mmCIF file of C-alpha atoms in Angstrom:
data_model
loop_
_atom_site.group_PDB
_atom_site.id
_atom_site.type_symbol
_atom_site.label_atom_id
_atom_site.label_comp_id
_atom_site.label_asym_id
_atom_site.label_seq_id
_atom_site.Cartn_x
_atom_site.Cartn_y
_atom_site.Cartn_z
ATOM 1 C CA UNK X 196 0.000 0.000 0.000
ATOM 2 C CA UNK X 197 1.812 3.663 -0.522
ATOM 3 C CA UNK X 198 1.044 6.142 1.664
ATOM 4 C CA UNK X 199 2.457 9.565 1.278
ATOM 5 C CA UNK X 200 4.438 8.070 -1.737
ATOM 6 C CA UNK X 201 6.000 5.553 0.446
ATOM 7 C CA UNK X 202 5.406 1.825 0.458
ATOM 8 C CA UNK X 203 3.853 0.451 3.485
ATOM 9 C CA UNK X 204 4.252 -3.194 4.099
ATOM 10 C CA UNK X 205 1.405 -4.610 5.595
ATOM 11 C CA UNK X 206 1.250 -7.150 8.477
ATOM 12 C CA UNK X 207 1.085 -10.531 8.472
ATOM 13 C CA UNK X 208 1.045 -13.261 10.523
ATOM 14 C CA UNK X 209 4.697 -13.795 10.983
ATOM 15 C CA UNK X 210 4.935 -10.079 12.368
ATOM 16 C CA UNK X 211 2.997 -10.987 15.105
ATOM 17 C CA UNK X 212 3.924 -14.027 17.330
ATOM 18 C CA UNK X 213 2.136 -14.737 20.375
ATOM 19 C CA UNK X 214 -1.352 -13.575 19.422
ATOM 20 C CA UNK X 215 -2.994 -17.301 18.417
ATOM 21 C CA UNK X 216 -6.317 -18.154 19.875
ATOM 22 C CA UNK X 217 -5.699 -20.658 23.141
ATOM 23 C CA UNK X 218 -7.992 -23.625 21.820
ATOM 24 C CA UNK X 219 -8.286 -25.012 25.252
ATOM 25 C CA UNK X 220 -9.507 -21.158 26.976
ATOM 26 C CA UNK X 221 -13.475 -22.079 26.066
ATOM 27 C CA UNK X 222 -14.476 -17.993 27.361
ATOM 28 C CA UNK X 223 -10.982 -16.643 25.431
ATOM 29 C CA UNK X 224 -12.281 -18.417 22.449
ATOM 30 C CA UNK X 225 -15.935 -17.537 22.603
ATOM 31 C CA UNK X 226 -14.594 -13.595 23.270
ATOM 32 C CA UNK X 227 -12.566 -13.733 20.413
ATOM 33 C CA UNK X 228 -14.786 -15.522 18.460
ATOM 34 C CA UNK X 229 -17.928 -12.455 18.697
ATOM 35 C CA UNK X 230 -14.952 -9.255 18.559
ATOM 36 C CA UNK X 231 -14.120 -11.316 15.069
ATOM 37 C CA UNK X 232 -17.550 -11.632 14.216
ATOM 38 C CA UNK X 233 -18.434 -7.762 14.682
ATOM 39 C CA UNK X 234 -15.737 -6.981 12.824
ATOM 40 C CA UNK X 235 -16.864 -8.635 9.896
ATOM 41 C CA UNK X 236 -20.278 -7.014 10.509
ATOM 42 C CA UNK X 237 -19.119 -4.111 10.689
ATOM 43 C CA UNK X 238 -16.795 -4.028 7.731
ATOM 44 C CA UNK X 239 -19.540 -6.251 5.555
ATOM 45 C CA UNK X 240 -21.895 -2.876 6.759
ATOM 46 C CA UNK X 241 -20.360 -0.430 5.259
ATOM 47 C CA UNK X 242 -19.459 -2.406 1.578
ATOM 48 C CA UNK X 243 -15.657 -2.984 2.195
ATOM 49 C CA UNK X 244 -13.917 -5.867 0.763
ATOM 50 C CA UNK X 245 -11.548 -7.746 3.507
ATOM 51 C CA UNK X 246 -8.517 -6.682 1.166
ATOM 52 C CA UNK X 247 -9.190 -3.189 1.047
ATOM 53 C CA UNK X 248 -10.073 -2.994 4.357
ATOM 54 C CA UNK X 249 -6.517 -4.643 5.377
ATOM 55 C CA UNK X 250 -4.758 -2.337 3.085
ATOM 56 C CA UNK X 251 -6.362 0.731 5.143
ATOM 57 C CA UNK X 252 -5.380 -0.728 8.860
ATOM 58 C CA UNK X 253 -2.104 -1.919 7.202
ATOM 59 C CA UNK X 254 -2.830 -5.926 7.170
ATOM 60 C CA UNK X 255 -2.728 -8.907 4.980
ATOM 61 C CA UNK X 256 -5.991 -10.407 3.724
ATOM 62 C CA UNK X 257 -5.514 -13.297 5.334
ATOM 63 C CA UNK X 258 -4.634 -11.961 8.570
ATOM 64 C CA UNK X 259 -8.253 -10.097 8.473
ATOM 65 C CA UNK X 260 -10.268 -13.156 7.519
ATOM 66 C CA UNK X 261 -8.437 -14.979 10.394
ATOM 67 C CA UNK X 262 -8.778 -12.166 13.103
ATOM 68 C CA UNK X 263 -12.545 -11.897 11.865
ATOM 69 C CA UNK X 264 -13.172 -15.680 12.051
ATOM 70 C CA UNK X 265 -12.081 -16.105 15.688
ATOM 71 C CA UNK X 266 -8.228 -17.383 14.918
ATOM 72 C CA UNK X 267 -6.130 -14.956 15.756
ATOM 73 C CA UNK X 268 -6.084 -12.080 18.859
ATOM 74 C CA UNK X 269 -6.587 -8.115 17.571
ATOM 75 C CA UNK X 270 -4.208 -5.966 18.631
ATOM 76 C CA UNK X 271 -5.603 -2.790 20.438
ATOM 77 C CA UNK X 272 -4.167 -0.843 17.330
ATOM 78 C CA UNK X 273 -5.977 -3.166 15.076
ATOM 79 C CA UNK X 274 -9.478 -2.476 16.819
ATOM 80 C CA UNK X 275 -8.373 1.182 17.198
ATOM 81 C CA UNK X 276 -7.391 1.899 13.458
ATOM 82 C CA UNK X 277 -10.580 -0.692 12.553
ATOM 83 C CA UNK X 278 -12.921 1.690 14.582
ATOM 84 C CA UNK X 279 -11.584 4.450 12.596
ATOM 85 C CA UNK X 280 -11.342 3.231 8.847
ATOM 86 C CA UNK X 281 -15.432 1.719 9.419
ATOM 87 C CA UNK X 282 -16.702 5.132 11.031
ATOM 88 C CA UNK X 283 -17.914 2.765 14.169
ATOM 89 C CA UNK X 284 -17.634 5.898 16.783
ATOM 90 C CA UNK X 285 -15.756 3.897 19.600
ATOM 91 C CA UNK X 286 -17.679 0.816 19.823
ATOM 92 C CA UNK X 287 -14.656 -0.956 18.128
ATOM 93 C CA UNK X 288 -12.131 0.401 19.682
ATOM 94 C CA UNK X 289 -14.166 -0.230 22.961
ATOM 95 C CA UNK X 290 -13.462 -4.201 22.221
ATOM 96 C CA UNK X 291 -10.301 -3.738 23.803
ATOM 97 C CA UNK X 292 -10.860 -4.014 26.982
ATOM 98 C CA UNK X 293 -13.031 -7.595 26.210
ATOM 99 C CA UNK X 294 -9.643 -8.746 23.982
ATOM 100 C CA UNK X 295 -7.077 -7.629 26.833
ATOM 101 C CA UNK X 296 -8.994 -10.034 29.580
ATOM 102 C CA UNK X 297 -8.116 -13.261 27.104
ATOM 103 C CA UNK X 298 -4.663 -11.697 25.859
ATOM 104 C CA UNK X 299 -3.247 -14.445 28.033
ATOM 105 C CA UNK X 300 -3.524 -17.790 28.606
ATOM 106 C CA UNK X 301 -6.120 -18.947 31.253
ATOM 107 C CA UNK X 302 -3.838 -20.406 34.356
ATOM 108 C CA UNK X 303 -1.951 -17.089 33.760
ATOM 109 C CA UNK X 304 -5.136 -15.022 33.264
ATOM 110 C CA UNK X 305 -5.784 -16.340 37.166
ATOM 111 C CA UNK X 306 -3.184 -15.630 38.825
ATOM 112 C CA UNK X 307 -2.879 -12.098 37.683
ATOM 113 C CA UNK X 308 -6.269 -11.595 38.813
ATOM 114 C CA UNK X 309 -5.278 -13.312 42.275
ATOM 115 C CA UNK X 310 -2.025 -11.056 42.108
ATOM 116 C CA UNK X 311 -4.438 -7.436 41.937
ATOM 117 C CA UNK X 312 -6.377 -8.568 44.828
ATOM 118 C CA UNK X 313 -3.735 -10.040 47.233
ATOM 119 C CA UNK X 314 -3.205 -7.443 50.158
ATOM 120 C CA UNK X 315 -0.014 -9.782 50.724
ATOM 121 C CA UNK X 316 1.911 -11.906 48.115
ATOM 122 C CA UNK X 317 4.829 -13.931 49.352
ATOM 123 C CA UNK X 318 7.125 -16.466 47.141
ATOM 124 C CA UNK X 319 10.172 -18.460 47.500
ATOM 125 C CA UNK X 320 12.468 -19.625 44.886
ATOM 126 C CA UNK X 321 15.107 -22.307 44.661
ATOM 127 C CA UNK X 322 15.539 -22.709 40.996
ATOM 128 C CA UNK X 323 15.083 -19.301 39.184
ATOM 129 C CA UNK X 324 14.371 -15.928 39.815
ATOM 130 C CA UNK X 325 11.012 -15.364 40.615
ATOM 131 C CA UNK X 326 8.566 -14.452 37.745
ATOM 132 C CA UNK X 327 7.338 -11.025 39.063
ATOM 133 C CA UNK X 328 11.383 -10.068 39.739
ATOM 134 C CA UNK X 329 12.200 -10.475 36.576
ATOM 135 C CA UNK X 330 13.393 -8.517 33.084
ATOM 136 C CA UNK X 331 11.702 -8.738 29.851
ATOM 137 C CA UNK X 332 15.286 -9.906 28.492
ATOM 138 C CA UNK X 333 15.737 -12.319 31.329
ATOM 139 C CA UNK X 334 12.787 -13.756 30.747
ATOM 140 C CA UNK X 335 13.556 -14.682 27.170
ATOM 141 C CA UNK X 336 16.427 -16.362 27.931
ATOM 142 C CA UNK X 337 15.277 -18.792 30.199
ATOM 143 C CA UNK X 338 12.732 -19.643 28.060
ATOM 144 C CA UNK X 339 14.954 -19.637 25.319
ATOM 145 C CA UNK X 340 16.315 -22.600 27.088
ATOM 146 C CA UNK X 341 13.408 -24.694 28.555
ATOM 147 C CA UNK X 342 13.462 -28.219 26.688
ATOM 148 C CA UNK X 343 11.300 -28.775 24.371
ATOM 149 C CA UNK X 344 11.906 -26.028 22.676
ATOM 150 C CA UNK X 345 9.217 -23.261 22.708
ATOM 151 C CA UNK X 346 8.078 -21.810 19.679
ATOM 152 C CA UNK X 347 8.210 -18.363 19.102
ATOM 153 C CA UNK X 348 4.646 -17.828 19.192
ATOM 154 C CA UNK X 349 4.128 -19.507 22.847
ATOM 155 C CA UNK X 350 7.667 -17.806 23.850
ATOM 156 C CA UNK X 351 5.859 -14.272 22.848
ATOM 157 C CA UNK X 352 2.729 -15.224 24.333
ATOM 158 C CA UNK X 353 4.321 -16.146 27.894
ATOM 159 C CA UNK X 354 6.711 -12.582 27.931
ATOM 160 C CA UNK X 355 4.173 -10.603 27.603
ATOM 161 C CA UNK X 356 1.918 -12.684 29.978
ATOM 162 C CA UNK X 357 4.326 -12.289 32.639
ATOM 163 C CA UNK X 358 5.271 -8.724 31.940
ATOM 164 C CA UNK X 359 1.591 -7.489 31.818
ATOM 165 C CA UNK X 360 1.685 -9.275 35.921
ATOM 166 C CA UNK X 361 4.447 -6.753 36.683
ATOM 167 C CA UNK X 362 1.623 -3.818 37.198
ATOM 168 C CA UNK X 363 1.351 -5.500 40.778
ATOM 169 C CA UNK X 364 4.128 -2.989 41.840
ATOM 170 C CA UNK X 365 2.456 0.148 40.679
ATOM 171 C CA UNK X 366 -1.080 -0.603 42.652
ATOM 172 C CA UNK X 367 -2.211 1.836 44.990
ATOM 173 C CA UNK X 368 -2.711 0.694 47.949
ATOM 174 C CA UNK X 369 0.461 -1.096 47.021
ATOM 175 C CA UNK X 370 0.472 -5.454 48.576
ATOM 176 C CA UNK X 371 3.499 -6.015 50.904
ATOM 177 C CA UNK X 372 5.764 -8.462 48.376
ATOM 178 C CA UNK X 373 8.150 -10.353 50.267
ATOM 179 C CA UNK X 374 10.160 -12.569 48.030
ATOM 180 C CA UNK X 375 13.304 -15.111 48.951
ATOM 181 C CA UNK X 376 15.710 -15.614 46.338
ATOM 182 C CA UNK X 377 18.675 -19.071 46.996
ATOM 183 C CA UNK X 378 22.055 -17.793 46.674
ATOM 184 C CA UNK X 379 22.375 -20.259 43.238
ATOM 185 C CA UNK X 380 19.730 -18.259 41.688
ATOM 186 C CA UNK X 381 21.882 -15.074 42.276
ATOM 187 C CA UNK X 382 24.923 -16.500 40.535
ATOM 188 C CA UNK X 383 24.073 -18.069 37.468
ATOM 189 C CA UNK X 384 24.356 -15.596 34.814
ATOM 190 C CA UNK X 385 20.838 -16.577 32.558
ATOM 191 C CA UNK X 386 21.600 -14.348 29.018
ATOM 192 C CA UNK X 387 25.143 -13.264 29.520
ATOM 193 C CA UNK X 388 26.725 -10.501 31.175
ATOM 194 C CA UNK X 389 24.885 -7.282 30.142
ATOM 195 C CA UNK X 390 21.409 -8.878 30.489
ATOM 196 C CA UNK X 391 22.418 -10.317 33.719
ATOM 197 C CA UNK X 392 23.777 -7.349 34.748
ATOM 198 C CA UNK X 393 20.517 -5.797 34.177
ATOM 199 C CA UNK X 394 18.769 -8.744 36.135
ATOM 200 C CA UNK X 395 20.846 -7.808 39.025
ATOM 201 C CA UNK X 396 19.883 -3.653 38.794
ATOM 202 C CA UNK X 397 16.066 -4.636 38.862
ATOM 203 C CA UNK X 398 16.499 -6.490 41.729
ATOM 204 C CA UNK X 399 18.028 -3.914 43.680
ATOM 205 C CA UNK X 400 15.778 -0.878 42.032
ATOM 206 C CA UNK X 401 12.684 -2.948 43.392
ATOM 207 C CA UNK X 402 13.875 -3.719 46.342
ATOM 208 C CA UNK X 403 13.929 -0.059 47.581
ATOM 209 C CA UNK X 404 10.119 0.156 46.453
ATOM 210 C CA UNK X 405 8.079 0.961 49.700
ATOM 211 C CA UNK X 406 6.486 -2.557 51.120
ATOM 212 C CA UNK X 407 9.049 -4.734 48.817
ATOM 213 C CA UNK X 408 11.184 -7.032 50.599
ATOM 214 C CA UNK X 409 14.058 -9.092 48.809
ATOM 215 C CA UNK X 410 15.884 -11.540 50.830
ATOM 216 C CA UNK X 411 19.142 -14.162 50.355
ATOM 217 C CA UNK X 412 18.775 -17.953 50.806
ATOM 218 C CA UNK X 413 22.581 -18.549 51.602
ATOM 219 C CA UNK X 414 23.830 -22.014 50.064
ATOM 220 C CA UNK X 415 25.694 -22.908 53.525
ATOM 221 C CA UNK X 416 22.387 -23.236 55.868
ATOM 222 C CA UNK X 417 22.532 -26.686 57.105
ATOM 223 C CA UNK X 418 18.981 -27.615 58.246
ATOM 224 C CA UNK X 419 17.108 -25.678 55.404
ATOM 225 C CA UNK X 420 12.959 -25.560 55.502
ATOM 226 C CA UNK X 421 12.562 -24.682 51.630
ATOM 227 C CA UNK X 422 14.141 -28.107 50.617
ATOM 228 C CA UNK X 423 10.521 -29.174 49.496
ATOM 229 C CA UNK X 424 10.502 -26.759 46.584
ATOM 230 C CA UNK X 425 9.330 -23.012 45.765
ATOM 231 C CA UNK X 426 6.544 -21.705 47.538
ATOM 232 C CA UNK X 427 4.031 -18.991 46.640
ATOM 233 C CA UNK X 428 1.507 -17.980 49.226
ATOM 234 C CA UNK X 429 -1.022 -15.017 48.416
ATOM 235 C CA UNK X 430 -3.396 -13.773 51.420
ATOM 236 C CA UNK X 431 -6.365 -11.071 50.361
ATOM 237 C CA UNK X 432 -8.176 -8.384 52.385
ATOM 238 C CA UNK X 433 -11.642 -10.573 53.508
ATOM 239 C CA UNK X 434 -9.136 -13.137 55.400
ATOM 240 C CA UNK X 435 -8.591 -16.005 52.901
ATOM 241 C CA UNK X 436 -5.349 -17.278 51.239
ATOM 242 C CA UNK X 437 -4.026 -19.450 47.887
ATOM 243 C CA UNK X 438 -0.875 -20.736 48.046
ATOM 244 C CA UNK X 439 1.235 -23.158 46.161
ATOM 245 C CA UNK X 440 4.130 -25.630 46.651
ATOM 246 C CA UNK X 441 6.000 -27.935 44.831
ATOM 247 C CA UNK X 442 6.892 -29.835 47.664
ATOM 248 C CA UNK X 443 3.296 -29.754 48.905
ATOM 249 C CA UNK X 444 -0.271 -31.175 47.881
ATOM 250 C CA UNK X 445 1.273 -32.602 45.042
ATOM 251 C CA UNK X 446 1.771 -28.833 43.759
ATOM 252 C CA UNK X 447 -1.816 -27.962 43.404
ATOM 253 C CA UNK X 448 -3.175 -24.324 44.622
ATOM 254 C CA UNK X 449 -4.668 -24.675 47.974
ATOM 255 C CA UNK X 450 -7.321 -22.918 50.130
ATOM 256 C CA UNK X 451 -7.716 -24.797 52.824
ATOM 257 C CA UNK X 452 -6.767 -22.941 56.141
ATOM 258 C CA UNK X 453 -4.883 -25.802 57.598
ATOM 259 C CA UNK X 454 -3.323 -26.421 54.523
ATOM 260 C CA UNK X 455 -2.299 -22.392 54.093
ATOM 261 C CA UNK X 456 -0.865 -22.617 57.494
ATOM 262 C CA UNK X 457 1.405 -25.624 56.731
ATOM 263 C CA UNK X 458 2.808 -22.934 53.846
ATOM 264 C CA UNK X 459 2.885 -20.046 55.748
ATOM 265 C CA UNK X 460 4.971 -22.010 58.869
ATOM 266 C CA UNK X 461 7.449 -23.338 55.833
ATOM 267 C CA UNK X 462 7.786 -19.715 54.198
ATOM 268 C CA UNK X 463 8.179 -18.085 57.569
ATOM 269 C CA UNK X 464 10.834 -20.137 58.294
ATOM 270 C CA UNK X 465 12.606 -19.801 55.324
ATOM 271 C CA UNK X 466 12.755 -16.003 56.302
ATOM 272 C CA UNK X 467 14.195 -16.446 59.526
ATOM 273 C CA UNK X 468 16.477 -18.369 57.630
ATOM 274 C CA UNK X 469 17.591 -16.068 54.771
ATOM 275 C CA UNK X 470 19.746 -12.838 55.178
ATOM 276 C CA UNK X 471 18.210 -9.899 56.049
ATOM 277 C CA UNK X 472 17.104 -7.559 53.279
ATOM 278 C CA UNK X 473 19.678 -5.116 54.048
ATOM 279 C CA UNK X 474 22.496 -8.172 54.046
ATOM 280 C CA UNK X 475 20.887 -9.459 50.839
ATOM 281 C CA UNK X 476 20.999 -6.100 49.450
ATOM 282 C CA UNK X 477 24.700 -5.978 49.652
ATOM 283 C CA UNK X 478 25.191 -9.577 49.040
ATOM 284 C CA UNK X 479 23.257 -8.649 45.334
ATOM 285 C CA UNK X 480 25.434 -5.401 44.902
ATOM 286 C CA UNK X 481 28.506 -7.380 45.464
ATOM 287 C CA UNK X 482 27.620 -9.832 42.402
ATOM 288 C CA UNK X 483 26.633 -6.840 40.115
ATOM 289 C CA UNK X 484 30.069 -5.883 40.993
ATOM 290 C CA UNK X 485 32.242 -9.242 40.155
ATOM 291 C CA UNK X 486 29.772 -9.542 36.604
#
């Protein structure tokens, strides 16, 4: 398409990974599934062809017909510049919100709604660094490295999954966020130097956030409580709790008070176990410093 005199090249589905349809999300599907079907509506409404109308929002043909029949995930832009080219004052455009909801997949989708309600989120990790602590650039690199491979579509999808969780920090009234970090997680360099490096800057940048606590797990504690795997334990304002173990309830989220209290007792005592956040703070500076 030229625009301007220039060539515009317009989207396919190779420019956007990470934005298929999650067959096995029956509401993401059934969401998708009507936006796609108003957009056809709409564009059938007002006489447009699907090519011309992908020439005007700058996509493929194909990548219409399979955002219209349910297939593929609109971008906000795409429902934005849709709702302009088809003179549909906002109602469009006002999809968004709907599409955002099944942007991710559903176990995600459910914890990031558990994450904006927790008054208190606490997690321990023996293996990585936590999910929430993380870089966009760390994060591809450790799933750059799961086995089997991901592809780049589910790679996409999962980044911007996790990243879109990250908005915990900026909620007002902010949760108290106490995370516990083993030493081994701090010292294996996950994407080479600069985007450890970086790893190791957010860590310290969040942990002076107000109500943020990041402590150490050092390697040398004999009689350690966390042996039993991570733990993730999230406690809301009306008095209930989820939490999670690997070591635990075969791994499955529980509810149960007794069972909460079993995690709480475990993550407690990793705490009392760890270095304090001021000692871990220093002990995290010092490895940004050898890297």
């Amino acid at each position: 398409m030229s625009v301007d005199g220039e060539v515009r090249q317009l989207r396919t589905e190779a420019d956007e990974p990470g934005w298929e349809v999650d067959p096995d999300d029956e509401w993401g599907v059934a969401v998708i599934a009507t936006v796609g079907r108003q957009l056809k509506l709409r564009r059938e409404a007002v006489g447009m062809r699907a090519g011309d109308f992908g020439k005007a929002v700058g996509y493929g043909e194909d990548l219409v017909y399979k955002i219209e029949g349910g297939k593929r995930i609109p971008r906000p832009e795409y429902l934005e510049r849709a709702d302009e080219v088809l003179g549909a004052g906002g109602l469009l455009a006002a999809m968004k919100e709907d599409v955002a909801k099944v942007r991710y997949p559903k176990k995600v989708r459910d914890l990031a709604q558990m994450e904006a309600r927790a008054v208190e989120i606490g997690v321990y990790e023996n293996s990585n660094i936590a999910g929430l602590l993380q870089t966009e650039e760390h994060m591809r690199a450790l799933f750059g490295v799961w086995l089997p491979a991901y592809s780049d579509e589910e790679t996409e999808r999962m980044v911007a999954a996790r990243m879109a969780r990250r908005s915990v920090f900026e909620r007002s009234p902010a949760p108290t966020l106490s995370f516990v970090q083993e030493e081994a997680t701090l010292r294996r360099p996950t994407g080479g130097r600069m985007v450890w490096r970086r790893q190791l800057e957010r860590l310290l940048e969040l942990g002076e956030l107000r109500g943020v606590s990041i402590q150490v797990m050092p390697t040398d504690v004999e009689e350690h409580f966390g042996t039993g795997g991570s733990i993730e334990v999230l406690k809301f304002s009306d008095g209930t709790a989820v939490g999670r173990s690997e070591g635990a309830f075969n791994g499955r989220p529980v509810t149960d008070p007794k069972q909460i209290r079993i995690l709480d007792l475990r993550y407690s005592m990793i705490r009392a176990q760890a270095l304090t956040p001021r000692e871990s703070r220093a002990f995290i500076e010092q490895r940004l410093g050898e890297t």
